[in-house]
Coordinates of C-alpha atoms in Angstrom, one line a residue:
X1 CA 0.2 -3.1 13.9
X2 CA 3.0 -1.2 12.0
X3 CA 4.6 -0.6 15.8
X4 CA 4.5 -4.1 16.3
X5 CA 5.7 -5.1 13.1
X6 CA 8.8 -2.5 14.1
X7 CA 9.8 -3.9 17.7
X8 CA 9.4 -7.8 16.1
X9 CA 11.7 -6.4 13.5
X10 CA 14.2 -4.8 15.4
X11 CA 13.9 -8.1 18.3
X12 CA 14.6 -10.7 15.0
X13 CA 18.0 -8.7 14.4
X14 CA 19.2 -8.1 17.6
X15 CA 18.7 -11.7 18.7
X16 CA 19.9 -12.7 14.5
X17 CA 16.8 -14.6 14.1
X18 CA 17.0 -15.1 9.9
X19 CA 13.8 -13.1 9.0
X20 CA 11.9 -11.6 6.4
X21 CA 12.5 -7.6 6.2
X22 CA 10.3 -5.3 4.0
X23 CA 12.9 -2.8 2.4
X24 CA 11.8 0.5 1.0
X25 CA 14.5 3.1 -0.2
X26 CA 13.4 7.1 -0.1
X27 CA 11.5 8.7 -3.0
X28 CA 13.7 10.1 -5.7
X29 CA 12.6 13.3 -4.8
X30 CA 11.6 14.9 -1.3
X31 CA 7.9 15.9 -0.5
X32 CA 6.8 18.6 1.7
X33 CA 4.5 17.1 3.9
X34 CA 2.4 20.1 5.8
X35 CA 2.2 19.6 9.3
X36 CA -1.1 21.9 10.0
X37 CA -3.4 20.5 8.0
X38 CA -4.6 16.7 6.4
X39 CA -3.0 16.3 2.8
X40 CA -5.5 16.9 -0.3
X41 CA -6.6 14.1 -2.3
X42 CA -4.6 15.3 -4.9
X43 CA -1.3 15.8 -2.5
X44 CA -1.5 12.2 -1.6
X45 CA -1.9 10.7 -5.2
X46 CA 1.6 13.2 -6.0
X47 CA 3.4 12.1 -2.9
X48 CA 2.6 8.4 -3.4
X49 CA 3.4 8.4 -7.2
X50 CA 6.9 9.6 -6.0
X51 CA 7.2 6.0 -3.4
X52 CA 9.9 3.4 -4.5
X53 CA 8.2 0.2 -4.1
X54 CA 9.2 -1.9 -1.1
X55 CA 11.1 -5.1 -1.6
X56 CA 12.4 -8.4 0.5
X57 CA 16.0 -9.0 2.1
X58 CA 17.3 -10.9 5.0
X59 CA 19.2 -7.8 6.1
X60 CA 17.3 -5.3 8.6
X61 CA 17.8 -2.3 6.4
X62 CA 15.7 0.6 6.3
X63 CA 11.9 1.3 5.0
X64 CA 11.8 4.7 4.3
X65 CA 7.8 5.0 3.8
X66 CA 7.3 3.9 6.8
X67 CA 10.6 5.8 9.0
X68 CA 11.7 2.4 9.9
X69 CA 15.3 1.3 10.9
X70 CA 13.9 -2.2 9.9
X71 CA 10.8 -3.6 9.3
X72 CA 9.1 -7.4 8.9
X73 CA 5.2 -8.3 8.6
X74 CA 3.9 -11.0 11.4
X75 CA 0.3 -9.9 12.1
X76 CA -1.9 -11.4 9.5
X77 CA -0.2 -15.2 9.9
X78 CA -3.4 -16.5 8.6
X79 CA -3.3 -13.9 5.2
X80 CA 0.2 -13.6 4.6
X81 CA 2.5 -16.4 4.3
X82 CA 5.5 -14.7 5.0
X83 CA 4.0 -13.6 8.2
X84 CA 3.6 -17.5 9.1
X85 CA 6.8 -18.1 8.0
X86 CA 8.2 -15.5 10.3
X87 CA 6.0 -17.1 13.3
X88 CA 7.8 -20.8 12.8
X89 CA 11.3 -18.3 12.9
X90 CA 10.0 -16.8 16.4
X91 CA 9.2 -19.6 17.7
X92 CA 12.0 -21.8 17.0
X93 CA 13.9 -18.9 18.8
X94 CA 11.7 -18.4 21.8
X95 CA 11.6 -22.5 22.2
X96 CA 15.6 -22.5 22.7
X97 CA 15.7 -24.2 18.8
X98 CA 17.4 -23.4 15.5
X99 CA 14.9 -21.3 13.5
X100 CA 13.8 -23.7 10.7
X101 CA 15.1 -21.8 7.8
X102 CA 18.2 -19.8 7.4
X103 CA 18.5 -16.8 5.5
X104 CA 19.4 -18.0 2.2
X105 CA 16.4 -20.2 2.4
X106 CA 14.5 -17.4 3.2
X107 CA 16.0 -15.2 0.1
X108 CA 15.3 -18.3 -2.1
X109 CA 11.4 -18.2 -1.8
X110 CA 11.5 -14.3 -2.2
X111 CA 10.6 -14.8 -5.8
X112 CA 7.4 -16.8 -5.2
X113 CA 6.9 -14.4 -1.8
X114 CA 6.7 -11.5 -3.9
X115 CA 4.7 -13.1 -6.4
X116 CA 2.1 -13.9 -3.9
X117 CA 1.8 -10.7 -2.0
X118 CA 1.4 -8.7 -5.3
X119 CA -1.0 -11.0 -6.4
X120 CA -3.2 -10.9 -2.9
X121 CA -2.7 -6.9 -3.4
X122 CA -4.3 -7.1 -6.9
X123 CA -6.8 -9.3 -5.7
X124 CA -7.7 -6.7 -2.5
X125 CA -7.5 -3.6 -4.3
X126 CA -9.9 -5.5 -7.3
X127 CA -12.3 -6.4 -4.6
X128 CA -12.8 -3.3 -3.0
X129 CA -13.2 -1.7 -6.3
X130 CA -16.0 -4.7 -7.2
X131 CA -17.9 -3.6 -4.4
X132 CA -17.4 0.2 -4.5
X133 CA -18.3 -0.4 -8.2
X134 CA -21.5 -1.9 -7.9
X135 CA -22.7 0.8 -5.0
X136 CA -22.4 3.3 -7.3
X137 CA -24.1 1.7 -10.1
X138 CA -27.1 1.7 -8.1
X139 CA -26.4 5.5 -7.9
X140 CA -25.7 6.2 -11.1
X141 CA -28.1 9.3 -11.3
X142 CA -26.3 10.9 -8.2
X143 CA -23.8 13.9 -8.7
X144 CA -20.7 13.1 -6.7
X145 CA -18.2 15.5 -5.4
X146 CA -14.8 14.8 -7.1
X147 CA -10.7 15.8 -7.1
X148 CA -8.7 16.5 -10.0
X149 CA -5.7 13.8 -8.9
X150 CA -3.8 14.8 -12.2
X151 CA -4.2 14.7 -16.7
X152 CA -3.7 11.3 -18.3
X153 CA -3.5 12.9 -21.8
X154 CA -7.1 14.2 -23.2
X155 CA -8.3 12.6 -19.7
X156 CA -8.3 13.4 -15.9
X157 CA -7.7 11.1 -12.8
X158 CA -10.5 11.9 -10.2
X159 CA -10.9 11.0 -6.8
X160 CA -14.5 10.9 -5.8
X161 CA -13.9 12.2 -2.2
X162 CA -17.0 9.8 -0.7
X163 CA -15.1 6.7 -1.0
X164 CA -12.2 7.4 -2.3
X165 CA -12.4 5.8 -6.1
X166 CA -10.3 6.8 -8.8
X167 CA -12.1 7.0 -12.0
X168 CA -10.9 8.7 -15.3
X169 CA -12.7 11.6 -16.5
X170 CA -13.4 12.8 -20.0
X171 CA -13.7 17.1 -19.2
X172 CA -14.7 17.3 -23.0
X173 CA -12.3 20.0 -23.8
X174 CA -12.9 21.4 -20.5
X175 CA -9.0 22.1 -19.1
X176 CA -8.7 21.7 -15.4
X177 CA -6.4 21.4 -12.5
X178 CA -4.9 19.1 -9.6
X179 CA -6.8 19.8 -6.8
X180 CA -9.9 21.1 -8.3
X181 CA -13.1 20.1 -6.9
X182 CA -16.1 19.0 -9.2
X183 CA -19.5 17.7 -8.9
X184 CA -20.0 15.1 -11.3
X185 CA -22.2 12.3 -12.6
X186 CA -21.1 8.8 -12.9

């Protein structure tokens, strides 16, 4: 998907199709990735707190989370309505026509764009907690095995390494550590 999403990008700008890139600059600070192992639960939530969030142009500029020279979405048409939007533009092309909408008509409906994808995010990310939510509930008396993510304060986020929910955790004056593994109650 994300290759394809690459090569579509990279085919819109050579051919100056006016299209919808996804924009990411590099973190603030550079992250060690290790290269002989899978990164800790706790590695992950560090790295991806460092992430600049990705934004909208016309321009095929870089998306540094991704390692991209360019990059635009068109696989989920019937999800995403930039994706459907970017259909119509590759069509228009491919039929020997003038894509519908120029650039600055793309750039004007960024705002609402934006809008909508974060809202569909919230809406995904609520969802899937919903549903990992009410699993657990049913397993309430279960001990789950747990990651230290990082302190929020008097608090702890934890990753319970099953399904990958972040909860806070209240250690009770307990002091612990990123990357510490607990078994826990919910």
């Amino acid at each position: 998907m994300i290759q394809t999403c690459a090569e579509v990008a990279i085919w819109c700008a050579d051919n100056e199709v006016p299209a919808i890139f996804r924009a990411q600059d590099p973190p603030a600070q550079k992250s060690v990735i290790p290269t002989d192992r899978p990164l800790a639960p706790h590695e992950r939530s560090r790295i991806v707190r460092t992430l600049r969030g990705a934004s909208l142009t016309t321009d095929p500029i870089p998306h540094a989370g991704l390692a991209l020279a360019c990059y635009t979405q068109v696989t989920s048409p019937l999800r995403r309505h930039a994706d459907l939007l970017m259909h119509y533009q590759i069509k228009a092309h491919l039929q020997g026509r003038r894509p519908p909408l120029t650039a600055d008509q793309l750039e004007h409906g960024f705002a609402a764009l934006e809008t909508r994808m974060r809202t569909h995010g919230q809406v995904e990310r609520a969802s899937r907690r919903y549903w990992l939510l009410k699993e657990m509930h049913k397993r309430k008396s279960e001990e789950f095995e747990v990651e230290v993510l990082r302190d929020a304060g008097r608090r702890y986020v934890v990753e319970i390494l099953e399904n990958g929910l972040q909860a806070l955790w209240q250690a009770d004056g307990r002091r612990s550590r990123p990357g510490e593994r607990l078994r826990l109650k919910i």
